[in-house]
PDB file of C-alpha atoms in Angstrom:
ATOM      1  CA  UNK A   1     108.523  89.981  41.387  1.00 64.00           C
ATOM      2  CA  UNK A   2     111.602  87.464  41.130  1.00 73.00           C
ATOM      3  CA  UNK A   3     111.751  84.188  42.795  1.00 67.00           C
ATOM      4  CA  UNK A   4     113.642  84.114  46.158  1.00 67.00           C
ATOM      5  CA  UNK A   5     117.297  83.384  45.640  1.00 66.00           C
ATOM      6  CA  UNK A   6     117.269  79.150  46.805  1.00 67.00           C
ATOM      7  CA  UNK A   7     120.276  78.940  49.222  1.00 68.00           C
ATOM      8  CA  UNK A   8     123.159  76.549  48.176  1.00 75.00           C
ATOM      9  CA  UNK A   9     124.336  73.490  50.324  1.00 70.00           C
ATOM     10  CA  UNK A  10     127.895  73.619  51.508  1.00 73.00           C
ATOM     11  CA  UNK A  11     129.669  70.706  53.429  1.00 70.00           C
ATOM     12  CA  UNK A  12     130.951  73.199  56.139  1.00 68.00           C
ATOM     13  CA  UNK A  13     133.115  75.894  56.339  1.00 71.00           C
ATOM     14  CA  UNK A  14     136.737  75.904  54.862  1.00 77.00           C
ATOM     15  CA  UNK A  15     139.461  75.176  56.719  1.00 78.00           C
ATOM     16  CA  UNK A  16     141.667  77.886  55.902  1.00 80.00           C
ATOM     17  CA  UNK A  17     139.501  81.325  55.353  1.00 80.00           C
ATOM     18  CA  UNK A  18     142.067  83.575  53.500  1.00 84.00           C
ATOM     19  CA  UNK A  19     145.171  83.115  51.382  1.00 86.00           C
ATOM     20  CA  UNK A  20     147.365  85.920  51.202  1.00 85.00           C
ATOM     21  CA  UNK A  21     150.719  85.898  48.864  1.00 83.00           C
ATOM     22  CA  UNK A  22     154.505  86.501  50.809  1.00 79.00           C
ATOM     23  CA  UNK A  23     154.211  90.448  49.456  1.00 73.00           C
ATOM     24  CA  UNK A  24     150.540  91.302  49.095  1.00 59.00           C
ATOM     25  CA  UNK A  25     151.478  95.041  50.630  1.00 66.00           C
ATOM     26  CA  UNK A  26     148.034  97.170  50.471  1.00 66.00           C
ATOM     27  CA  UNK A  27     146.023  95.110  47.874  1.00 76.00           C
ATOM     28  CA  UNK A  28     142.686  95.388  47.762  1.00 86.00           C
ATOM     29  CA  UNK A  29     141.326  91.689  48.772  1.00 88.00           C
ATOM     30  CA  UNK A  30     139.323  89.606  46.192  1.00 91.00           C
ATOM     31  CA  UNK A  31     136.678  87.600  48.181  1.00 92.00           C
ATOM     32  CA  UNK A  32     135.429  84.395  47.372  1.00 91.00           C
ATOM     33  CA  UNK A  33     131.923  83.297  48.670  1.00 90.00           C
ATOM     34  CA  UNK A  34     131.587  80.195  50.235  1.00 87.00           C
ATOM     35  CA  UNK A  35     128.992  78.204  47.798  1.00 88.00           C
ATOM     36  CA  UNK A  36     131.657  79.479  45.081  1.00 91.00           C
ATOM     37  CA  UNK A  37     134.445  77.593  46.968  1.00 91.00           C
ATOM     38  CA  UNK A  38     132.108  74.590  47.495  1.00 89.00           C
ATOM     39  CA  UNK A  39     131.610  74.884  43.361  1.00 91.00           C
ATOM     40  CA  UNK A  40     135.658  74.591  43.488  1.00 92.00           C
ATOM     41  CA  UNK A  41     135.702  71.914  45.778  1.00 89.00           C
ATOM     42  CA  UNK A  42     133.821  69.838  44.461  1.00 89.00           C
ATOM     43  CA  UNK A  43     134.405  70.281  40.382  1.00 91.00           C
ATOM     44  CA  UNK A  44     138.202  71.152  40.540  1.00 91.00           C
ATOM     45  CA  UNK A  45     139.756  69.029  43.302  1.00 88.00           C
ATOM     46  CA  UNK A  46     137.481  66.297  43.554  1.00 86.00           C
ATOM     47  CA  UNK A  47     136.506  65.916  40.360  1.00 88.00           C
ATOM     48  CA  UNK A  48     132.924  65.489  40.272  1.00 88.00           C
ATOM     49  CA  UNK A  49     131.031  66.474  37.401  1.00 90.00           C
ATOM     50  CA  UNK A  50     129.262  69.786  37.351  1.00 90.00           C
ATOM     51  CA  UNK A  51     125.253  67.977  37.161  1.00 91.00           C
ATOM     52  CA  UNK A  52     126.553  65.392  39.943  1.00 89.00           C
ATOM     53  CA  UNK A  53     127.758  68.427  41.566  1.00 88.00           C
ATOM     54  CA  UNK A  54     124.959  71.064  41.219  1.00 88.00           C
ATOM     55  CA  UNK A  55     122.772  68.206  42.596  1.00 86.00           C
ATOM     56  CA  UNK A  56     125.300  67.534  45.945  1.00 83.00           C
ATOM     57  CA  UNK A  57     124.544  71.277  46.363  1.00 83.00           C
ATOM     58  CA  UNK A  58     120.650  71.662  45.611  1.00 82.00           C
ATOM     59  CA  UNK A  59     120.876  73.865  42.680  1.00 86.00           C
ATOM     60  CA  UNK A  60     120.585  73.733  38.918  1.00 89.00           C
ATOM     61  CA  UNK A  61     123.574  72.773  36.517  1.00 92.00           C
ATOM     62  CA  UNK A  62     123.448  76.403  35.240  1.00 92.00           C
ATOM     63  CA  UNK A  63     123.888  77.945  38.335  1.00 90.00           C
ATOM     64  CA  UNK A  64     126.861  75.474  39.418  1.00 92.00           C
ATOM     65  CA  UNK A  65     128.515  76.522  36.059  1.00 94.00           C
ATOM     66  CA  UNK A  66     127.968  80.349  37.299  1.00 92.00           C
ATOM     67  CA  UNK A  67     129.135  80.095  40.740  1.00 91.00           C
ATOM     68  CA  UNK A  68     132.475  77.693  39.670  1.00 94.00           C
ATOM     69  CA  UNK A  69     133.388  79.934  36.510  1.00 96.00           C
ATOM     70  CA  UNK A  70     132.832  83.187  38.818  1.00 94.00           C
ATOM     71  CA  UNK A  71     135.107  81.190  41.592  1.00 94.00           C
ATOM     72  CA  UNK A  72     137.675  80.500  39.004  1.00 95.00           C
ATOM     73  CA  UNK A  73     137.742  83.882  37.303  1.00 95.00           C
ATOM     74  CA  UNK A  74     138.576  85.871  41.155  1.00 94.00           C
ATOM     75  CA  UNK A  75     141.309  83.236  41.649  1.00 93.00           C
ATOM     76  CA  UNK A  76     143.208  83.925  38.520  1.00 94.00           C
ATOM     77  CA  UNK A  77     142.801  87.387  39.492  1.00 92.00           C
ATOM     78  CA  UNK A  78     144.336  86.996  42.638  1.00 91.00           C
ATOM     79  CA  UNK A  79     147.242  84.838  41.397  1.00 90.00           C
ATOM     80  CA  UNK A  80     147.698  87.571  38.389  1.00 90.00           C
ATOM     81  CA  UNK A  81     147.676  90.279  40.190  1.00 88.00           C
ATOM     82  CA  UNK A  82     149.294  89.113  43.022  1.00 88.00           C
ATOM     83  CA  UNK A  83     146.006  90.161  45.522  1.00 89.00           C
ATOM     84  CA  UNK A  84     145.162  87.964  49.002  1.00 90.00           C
ATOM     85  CA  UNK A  85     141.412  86.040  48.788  1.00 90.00           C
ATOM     86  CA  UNK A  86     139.358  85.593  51.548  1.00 90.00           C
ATOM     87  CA  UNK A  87     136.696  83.465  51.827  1.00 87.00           C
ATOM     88  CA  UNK A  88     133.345  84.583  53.528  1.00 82.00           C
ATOM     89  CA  UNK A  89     130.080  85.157  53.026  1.00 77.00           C
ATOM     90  CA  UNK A  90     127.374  83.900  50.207  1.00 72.00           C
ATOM     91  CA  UNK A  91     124.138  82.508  50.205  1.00 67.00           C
ATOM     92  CA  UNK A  92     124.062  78.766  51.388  1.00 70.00           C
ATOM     93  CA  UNK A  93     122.900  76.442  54.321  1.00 68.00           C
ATOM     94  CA  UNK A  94     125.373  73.563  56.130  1.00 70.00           C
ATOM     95  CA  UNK A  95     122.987  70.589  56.053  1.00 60.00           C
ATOM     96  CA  UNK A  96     123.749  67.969  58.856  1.00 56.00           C
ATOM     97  CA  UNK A  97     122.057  65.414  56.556  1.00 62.00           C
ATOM     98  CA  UNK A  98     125.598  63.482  54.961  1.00 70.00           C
ATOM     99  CA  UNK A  99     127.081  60.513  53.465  1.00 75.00           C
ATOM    100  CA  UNK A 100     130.771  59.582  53.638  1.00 79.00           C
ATOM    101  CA  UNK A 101     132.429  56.846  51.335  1.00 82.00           C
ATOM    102  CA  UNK A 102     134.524  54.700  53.475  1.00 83.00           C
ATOM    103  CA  UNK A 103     136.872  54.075  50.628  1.00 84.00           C
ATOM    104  CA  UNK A 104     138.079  57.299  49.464  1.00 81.00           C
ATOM    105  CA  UNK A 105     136.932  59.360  52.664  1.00 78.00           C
ATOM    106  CA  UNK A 106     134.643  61.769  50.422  1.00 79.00           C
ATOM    107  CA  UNK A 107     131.743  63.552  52.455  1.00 75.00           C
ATOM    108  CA  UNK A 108     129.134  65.106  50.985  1.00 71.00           C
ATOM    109  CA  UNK A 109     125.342  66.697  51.711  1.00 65.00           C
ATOM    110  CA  UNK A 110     122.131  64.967  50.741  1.00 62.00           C
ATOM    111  CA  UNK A 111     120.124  67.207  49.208  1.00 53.00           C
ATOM    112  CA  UNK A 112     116.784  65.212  50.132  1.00 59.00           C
ATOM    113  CA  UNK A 113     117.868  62.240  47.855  1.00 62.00           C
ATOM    114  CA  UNK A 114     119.107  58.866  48.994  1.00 68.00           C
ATOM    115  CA  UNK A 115     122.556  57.756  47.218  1.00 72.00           C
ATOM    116  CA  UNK A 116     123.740  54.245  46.736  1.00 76.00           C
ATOM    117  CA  UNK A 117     127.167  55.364  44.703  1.00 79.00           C
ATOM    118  CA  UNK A 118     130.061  57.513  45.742  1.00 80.00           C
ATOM    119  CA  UNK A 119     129.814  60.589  43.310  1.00 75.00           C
ATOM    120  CA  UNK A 120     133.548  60.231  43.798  1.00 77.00           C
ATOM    121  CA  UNK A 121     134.876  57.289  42.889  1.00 81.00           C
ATOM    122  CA  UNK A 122     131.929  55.189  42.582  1.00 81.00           C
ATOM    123  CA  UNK A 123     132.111  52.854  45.327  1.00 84.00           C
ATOM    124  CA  UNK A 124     129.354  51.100  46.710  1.00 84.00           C
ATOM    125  CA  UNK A 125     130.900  51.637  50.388  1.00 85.00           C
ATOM    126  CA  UNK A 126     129.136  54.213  51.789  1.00 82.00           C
ATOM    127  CA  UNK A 127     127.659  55.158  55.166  1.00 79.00           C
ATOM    128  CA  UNK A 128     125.103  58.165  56.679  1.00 73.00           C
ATOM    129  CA  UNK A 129     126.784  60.490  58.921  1.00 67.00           C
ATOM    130  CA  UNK A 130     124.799  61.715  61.788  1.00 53.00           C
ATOM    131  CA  UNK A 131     124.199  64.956  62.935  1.00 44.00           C
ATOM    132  CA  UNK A 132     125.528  63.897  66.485  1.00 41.00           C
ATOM    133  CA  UNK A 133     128.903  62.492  65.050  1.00 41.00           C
ATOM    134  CA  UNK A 134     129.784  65.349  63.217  1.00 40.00           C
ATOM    135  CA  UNK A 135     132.105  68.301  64.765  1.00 39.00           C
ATOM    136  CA  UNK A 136     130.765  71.460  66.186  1.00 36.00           C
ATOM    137  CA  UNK A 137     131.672  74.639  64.228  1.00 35.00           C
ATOM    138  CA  UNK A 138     134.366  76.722  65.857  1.00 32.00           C
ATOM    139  CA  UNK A 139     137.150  79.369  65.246  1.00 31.00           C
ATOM    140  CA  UNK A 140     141.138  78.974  65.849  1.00 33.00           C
ATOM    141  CA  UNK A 141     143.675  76.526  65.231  1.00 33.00           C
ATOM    142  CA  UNK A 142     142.589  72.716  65.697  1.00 33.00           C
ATOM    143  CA  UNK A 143     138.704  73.668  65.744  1.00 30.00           C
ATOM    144  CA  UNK A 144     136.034  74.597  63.386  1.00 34.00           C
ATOM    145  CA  UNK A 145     134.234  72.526  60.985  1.00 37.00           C
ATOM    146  CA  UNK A 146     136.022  69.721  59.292  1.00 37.00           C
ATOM    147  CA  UNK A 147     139.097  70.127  61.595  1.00 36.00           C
ATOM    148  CA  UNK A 148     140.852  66.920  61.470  1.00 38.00           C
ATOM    149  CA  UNK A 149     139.699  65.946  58.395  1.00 45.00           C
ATOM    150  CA  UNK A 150     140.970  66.516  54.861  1.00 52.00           C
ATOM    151  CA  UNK A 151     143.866  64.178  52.453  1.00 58.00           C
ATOM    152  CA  UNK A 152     144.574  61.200  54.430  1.00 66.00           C
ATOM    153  CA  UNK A 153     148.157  61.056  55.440  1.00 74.00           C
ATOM    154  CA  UNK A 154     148.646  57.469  54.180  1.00 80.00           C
ATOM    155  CA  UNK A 155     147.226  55.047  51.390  1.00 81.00           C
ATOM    156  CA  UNK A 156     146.233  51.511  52.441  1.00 80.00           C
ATOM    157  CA  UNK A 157     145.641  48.555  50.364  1.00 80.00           C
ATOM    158  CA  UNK A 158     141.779  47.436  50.900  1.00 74.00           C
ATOM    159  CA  UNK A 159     143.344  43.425  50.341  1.00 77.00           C
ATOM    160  CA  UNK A 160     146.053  42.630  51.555  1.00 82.00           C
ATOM    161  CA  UNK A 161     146.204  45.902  54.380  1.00 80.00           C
ATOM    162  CA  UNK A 162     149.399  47.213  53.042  1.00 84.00           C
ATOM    163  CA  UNK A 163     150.305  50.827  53.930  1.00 85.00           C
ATOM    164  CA  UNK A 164     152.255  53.533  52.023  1.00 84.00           C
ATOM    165  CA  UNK A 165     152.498  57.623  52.575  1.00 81.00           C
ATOM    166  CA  UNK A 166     149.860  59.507  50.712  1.00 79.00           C
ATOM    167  CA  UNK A 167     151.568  61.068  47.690  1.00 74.00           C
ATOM    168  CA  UNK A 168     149.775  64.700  48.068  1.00 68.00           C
ATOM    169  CA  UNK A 169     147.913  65.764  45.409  1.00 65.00           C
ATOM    170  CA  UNK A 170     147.166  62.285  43.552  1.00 72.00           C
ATOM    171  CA  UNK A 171     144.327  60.788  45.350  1.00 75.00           C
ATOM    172  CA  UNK A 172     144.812  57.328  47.368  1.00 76.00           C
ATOM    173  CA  UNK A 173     142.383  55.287  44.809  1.00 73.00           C
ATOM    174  CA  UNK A 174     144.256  55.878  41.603  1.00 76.00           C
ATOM    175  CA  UNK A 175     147.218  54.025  43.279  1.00 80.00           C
ATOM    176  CA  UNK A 176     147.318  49.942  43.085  1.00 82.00           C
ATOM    177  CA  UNK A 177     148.807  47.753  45.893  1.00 85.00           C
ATOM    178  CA  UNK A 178     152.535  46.940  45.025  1.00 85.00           C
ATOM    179  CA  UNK A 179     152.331  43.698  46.653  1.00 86.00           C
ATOM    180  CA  UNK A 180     148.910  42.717  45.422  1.00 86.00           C
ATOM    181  CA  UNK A 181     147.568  44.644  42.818  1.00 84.00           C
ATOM    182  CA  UNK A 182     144.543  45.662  44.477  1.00 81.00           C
ATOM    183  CA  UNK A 183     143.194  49.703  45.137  1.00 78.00           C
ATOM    184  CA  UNK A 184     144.029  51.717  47.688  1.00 77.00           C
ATOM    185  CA  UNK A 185     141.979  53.633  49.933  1.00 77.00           C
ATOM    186  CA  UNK A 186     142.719  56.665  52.520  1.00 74.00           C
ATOM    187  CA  UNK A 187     143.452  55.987  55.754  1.00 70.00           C
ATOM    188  CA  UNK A 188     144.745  57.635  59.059  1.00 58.00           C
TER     189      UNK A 188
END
């Protein structure tokens, strides 16, 4: 008899739970489950590396690598073929159990081990999240789990305080101060 299937870890669900293109017409829809978007999340637009990353999620390296190349293979399909991806379903748990780097605003689960780094960016400056402070899961517009949350809207200078718009897409703690020098952090 095989081993139960172990249940991956998932920050919460995604904001956003389909993407469909301007003129999908009748295509059939290519779904994405939701630990294989939390394999995307974390590898691709984060940039954490796929052990550090198997780990945030309580499973093996292998089966990180499995889940993010099957993730990766149904969104090329979509974006060849032109076809609208939702995302639902999969086998995973939300643990209430989190850290959150007060530098570069990363969140992520503890899988039962205690974490002195940012898998991020590194930074020392991190804090446990309660279960009490975190949002209650929800449907519609301006609800649901991690509503609010996301790329900061402006970069600030963890020196000298200085503020600038977020650039999207290049995160705030590549950019230096131009007054100072020193890194910048997210902020709202």
């Amino acid at each position: 008899m095989p081993r139960p299937r172990r249940r991956r870890r998932i920050l919460g669900e995604p904001q956003v739970a389909s993407f469909s293109p301007e003129s999908s017409g009748s295509c059939a829809r290519i779904e994405i489950t939701l630990d294989e978007f939390e394999a995307i999340r974390l590898r691709d637009y984060h940039g954490i590396q796929q052990k550090k990353a198997a780990e945030i999620m309580g499973i093996s390296q292998p089966t990180f690598h499995r889940a993010l190349k099957s993730a990766r293979s149904k969104v090329a399909e979509a974006l060849v073929e032109g076809r609208p991806i939702i995302l639902k379903g999969g086998d995973y748990i939300m643990d209430r159990r989190r850290y959150k780097c007060m530098d570069c605003q990363f969140e992520w689960i503890s899988p039962g081990k205690s974490y002195e780094k940012c898998p991020d960016c590194g930074s020392e400056n991190i804090t446990s999240v309660s279960a009490d402070t975190l949002p209650r899961a929800g449907r519609g517009p301006g609800r649901g789990f991690g509503a609010g949350r996301g790329a900061p809207r402006v970069c600030k200078c963890i020196e000298c305080g200085y503020e600038a718009p977020k650039t999207p897409g290049i995160p705030c703690r590549t950019e230096k101060c131009p007054k100072c020098g020193a890194p910048m952090c997210g902020s709202d």
